[in-house]
PDB file of C-alpha atoms in Angstrom:
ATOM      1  CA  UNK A 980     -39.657  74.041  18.575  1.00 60.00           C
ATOM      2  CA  UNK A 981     -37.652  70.620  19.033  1.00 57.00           C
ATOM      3  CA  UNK A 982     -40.207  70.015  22.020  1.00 61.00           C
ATOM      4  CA  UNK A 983     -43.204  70.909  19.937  1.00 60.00           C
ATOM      5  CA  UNK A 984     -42.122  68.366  17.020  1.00 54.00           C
ATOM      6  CA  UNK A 985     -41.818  65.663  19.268  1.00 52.00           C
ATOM      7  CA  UNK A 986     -44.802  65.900  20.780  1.00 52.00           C
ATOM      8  CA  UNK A 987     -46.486  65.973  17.422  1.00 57.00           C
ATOM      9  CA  UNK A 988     -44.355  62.935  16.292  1.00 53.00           C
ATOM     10  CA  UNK A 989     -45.853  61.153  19.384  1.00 55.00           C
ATOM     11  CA  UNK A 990     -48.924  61.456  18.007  1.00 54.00           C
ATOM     12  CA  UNK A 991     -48.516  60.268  14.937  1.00 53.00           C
ATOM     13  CA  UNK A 992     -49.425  56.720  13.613  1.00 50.00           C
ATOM     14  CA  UNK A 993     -45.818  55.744  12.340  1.00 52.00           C
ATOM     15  CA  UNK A 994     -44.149  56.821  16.278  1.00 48.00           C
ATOM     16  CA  UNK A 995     -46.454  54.403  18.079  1.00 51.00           C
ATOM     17  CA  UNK A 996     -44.770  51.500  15.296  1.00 55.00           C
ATOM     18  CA  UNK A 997     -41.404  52.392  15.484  1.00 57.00           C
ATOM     19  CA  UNK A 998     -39.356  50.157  17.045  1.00 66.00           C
ATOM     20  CA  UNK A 999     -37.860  50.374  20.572  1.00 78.00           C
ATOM     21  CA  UNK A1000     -34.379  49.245  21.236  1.00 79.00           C
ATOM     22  CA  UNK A1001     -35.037  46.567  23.541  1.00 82.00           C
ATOM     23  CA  UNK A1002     -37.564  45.175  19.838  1.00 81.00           C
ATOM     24  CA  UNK A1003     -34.325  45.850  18.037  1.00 85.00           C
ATOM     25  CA  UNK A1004     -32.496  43.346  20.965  1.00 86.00           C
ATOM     26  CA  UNK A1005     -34.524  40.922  21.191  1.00 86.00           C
ATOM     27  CA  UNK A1006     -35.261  40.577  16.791  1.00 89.00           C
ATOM     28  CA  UNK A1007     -30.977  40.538  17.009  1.00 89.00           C
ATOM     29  CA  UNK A1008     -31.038  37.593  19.851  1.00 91.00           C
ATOM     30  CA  UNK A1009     -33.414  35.614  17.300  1.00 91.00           C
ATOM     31  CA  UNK A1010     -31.531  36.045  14.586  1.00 92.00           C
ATOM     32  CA  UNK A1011     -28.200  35.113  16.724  1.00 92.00           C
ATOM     33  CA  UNK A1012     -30.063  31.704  18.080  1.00 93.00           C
ATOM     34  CA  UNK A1013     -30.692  30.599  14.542  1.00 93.00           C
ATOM     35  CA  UNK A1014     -27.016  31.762  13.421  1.00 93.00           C
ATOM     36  CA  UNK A1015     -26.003  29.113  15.532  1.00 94.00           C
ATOM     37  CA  UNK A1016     -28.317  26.648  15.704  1.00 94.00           C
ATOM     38  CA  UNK A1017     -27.667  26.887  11.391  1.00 93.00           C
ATOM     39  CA  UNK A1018     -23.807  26.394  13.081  1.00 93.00           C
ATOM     40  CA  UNK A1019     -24.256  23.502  15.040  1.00 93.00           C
ATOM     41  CA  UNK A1020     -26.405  21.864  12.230  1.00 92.00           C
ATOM     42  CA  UNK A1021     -23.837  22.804   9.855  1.00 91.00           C
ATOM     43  CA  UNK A1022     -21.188  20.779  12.223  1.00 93.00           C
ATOM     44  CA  UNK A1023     -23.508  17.799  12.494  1.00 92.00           C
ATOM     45  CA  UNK A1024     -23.274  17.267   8.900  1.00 91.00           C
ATOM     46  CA  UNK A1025     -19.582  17.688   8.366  1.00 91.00           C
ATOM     47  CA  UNK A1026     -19.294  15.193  11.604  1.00 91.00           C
ATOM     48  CA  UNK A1027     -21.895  12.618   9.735  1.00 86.00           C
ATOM     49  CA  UNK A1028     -19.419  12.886   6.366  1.00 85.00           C
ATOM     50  CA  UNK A1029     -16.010  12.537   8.242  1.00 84.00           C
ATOM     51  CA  UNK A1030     -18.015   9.436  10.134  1.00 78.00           C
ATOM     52  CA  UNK A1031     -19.168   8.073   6.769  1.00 74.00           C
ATOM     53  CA  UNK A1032     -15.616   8.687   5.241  1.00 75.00           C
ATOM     54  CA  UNK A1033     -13.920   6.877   8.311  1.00 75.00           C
ATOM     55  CA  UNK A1034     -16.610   4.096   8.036  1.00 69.00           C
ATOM     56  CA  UNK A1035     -15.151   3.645   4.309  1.00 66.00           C
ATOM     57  CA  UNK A1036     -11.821   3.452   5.116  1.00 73.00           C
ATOM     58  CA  UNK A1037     -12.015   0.753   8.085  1.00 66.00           C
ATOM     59  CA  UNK A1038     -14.096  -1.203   5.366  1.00 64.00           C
ATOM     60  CA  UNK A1039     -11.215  -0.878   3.149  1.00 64.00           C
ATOM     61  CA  UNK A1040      -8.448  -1.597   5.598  1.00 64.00           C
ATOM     62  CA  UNK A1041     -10.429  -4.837   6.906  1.00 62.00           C
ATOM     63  CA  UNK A1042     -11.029  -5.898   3.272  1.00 59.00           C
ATOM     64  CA  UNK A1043      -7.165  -5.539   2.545  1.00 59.00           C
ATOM     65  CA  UNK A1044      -6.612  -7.883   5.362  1.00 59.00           C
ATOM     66  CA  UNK A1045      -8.973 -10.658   4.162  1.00 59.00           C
ATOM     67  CA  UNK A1046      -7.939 -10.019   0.742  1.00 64.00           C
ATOM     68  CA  UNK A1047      -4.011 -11.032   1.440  1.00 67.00           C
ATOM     69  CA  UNK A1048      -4.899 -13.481   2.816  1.00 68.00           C
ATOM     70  CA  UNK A1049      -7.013 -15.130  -0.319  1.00 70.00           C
ATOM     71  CA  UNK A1050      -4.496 -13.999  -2.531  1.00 75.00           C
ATOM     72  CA  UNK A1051      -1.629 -16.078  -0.764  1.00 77.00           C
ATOM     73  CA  UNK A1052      -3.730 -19.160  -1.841  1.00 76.00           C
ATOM     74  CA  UNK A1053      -3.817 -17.802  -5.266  1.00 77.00           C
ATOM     75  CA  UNK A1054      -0.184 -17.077  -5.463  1.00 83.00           C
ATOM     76  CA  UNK A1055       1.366 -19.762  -3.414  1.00 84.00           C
ATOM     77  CA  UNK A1056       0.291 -23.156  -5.935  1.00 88.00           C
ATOM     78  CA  UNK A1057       1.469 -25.066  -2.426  1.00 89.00           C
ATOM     79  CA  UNK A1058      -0.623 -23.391  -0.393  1.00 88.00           C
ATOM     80  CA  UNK A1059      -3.591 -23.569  -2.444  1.00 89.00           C
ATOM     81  CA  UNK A1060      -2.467 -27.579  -2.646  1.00 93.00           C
ATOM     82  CA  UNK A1061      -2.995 -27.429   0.996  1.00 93.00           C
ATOM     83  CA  UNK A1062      -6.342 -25.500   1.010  1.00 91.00           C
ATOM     84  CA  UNK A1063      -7.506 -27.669  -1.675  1.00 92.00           C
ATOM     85  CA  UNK A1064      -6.791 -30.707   0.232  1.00 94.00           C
ATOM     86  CA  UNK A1065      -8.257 -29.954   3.496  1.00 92.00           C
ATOM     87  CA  UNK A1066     -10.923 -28.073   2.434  1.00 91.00           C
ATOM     88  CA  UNK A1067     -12.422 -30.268  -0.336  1.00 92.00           C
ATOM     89  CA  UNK A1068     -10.727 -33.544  -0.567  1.00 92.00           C
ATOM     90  CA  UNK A1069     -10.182 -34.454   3.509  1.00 89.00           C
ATOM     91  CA  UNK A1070      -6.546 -35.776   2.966  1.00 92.00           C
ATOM     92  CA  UNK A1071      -4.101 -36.263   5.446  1.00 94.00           C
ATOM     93  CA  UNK A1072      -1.310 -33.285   5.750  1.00 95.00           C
ATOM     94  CA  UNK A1073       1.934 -33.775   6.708  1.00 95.00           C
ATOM     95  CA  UNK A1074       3.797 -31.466   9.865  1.00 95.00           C
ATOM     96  CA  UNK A1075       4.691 -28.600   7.509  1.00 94.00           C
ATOM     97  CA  UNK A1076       1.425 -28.483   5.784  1.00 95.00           C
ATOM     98  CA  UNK A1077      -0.060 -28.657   9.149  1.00 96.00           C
ATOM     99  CA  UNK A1078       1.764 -25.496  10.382  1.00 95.00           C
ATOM    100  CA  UNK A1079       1.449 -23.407   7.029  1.00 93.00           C
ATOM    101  CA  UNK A1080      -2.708 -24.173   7.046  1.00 94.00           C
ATOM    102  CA  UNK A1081      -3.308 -23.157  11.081  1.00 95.00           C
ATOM    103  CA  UNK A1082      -1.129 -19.923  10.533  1.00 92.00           C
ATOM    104  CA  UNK A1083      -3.187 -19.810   7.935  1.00 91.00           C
ATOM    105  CA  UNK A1084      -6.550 -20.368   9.915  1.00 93.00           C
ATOM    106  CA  UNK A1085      -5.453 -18.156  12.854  1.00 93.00           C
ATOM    107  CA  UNK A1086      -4.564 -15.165  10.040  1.00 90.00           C
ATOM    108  CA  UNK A1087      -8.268 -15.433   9.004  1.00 90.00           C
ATOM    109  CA  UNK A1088      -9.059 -15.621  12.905  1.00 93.00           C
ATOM    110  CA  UNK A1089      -6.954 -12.731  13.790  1.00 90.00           C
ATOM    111  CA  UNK A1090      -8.804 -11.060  10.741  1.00 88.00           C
ATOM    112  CA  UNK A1091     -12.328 -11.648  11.517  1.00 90.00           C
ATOM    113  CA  UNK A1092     -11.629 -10.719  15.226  1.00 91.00           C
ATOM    114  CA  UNK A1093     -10.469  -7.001  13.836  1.00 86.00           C
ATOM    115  CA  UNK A1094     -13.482  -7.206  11.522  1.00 86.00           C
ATOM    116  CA  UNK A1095     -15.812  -8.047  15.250  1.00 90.00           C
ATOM    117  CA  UNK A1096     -14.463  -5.422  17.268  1.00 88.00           C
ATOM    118  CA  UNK A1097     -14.735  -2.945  14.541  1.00 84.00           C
ATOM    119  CA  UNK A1098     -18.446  -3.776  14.096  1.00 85.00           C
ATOM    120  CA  UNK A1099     -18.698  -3.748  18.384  1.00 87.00           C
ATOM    121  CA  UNK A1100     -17.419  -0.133  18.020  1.00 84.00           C
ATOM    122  CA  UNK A1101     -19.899   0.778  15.114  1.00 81.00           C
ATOM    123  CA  UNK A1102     -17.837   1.990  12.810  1.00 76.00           C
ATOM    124  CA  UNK A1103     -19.802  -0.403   9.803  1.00 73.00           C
ATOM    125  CA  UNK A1104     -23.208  -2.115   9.744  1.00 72.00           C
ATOM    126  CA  UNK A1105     -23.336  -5.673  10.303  1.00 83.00           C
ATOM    127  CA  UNK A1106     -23.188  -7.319   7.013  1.00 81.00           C
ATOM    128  CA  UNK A1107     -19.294  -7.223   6.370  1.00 82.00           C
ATOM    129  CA  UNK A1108     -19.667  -9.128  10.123  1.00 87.00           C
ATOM    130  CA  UNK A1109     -21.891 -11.656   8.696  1.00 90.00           C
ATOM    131  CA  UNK A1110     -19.759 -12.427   5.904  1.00 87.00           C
ATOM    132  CA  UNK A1111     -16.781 -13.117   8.146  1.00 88.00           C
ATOM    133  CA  UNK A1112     -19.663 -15.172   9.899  1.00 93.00           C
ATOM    134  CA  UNK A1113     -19.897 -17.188   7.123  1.00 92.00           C
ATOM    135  CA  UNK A1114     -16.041 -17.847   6.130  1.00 90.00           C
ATOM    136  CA  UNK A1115     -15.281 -18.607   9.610  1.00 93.00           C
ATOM    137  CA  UNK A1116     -18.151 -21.257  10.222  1.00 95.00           C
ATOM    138  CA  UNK A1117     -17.399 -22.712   6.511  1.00 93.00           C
ATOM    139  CA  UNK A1118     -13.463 -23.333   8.197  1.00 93.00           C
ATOM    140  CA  UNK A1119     -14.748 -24.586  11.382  1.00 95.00           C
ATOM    141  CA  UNK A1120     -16.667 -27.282   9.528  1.00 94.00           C
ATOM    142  CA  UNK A1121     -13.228 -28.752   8.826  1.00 94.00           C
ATOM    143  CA  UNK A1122     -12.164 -31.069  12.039  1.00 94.00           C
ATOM    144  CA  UNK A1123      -8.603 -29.527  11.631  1.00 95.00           C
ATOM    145  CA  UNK A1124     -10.127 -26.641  12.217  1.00 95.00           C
ATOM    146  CA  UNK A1125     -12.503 -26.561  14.459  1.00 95.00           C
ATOM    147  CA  UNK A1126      -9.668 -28.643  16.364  1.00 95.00           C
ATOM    148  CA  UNK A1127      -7.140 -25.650  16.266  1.00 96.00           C
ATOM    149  CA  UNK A1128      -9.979 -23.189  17.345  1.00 96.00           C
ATOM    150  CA  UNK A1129     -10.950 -25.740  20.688  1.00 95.00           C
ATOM    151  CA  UNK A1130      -6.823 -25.451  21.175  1.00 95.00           C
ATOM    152  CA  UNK A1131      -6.501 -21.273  21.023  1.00 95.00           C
ATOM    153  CA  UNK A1132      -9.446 -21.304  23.119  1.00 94.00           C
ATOM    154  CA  UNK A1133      -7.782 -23.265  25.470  1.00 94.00           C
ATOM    155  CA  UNK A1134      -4.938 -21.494  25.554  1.00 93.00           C
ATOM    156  CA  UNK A1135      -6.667 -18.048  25.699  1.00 92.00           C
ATOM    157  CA  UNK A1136      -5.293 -16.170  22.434  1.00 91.00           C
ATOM    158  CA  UNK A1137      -8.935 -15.580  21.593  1.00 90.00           C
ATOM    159  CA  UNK A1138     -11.547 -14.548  24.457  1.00 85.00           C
ATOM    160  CA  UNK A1139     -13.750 -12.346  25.706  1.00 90.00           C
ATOM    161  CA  UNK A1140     -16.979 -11.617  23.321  1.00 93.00           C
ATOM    162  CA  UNK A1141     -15.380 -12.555  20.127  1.00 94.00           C
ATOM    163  CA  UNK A1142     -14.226 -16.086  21.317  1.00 94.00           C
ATOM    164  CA  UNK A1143     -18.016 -16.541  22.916  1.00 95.00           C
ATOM    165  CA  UNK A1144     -19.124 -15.677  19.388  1.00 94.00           C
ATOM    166  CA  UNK A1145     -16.890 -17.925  17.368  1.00 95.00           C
ATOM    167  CA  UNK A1146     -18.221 -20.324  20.093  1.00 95.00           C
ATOM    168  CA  UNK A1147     -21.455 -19.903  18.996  1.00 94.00           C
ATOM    169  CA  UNK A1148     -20.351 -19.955  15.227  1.00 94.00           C
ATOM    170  CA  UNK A1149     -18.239 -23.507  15.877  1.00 92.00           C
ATOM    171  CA  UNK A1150     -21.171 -24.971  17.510  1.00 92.00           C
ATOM    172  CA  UNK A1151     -23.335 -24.453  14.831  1.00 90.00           C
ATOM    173  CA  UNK A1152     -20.797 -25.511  12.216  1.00 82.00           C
ATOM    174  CA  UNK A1153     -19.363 -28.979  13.927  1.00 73.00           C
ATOM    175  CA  UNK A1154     -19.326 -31.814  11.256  1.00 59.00           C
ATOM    176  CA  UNK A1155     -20.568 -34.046  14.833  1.00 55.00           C
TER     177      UNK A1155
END
């Protein structure tokens, strides 16, 4: 009997449709490829957002740096006396003012140089670069400046690709 109703199952229209089980394994190895290809996109985008996230906080750290340092001018009436005077009005400084404006000068140095090997590593686009760009070349327009950069050069605290590049950016700036 069991024989018999097999046989006429066989012949029937919804037996030659039914599935076999290597259908079944091969619909579940589809389904398992897109699980985790869904996975690995999934990852991608939580590994974009952490980048993004990291991206924002090196932005803020380098901006904290730069930002200390302008707000020691606007705290400290002497030092802004200094900046004023080299900066705008080309008068002489004496020994102390001297020191205080090149520590100064090599904070914003030792700031824009964070700022350049940040941006060498990726982690922001190159416009927060430019702006340091900018500051620095203004500085290095000043012969006191550009002076004390021709000295750390000489004695190697800055090299490599980011004292070629404030090279470049002191050339371009020079009062001569």
């Amino acid at each position: 009997a069991i024989e018999q109703f097999v046989c006429q199952c066989r012949g029937h229209a919804s037996w030659e449709r039914a599935m076999s089980l290597e259908s079944i394994y091969y619909i579940g190895q589809t389904i398992a490829v897109g699980a985790i290809l869904v996975s690995l996109a999934a990852i991608y985008w939580q590994q974009r957002q952490a980048n993004q996230i990291a991206r924002t906080e090196n932005l803020g750290n380098l901006a904290g740096g730069y930002s200390a340092s302008l707000r020691d001018i606007m705290v400290h009436r002497d030092l802004a006396e200094i900046f004023r005077k080299v900066m705008f009005e080309g008068l002489p400084l004496d020994a102390t003012e001297t020191t205080r404006i090149l520590l100064y000068f090599n904070q914003l140095l030792i700031d824009h140089q964070s700022v350049w090997a940040a941006w060498e590593q990726g982690l922001f686009d190159r416009q927060i670069l430019e702006n340091h760009n900018a500051n620095t070349a203004w500085y290095l327009s000043v012969p006191l400046f550009e002076a004390e950069w021709r000295r750390c050069r000489k004695i190697g605290l800055y090299s490599g690709t980011f004292g070629d590049h404030v090279d470049t950016l002191a050339a371009a700036s020079s009062p001569s």
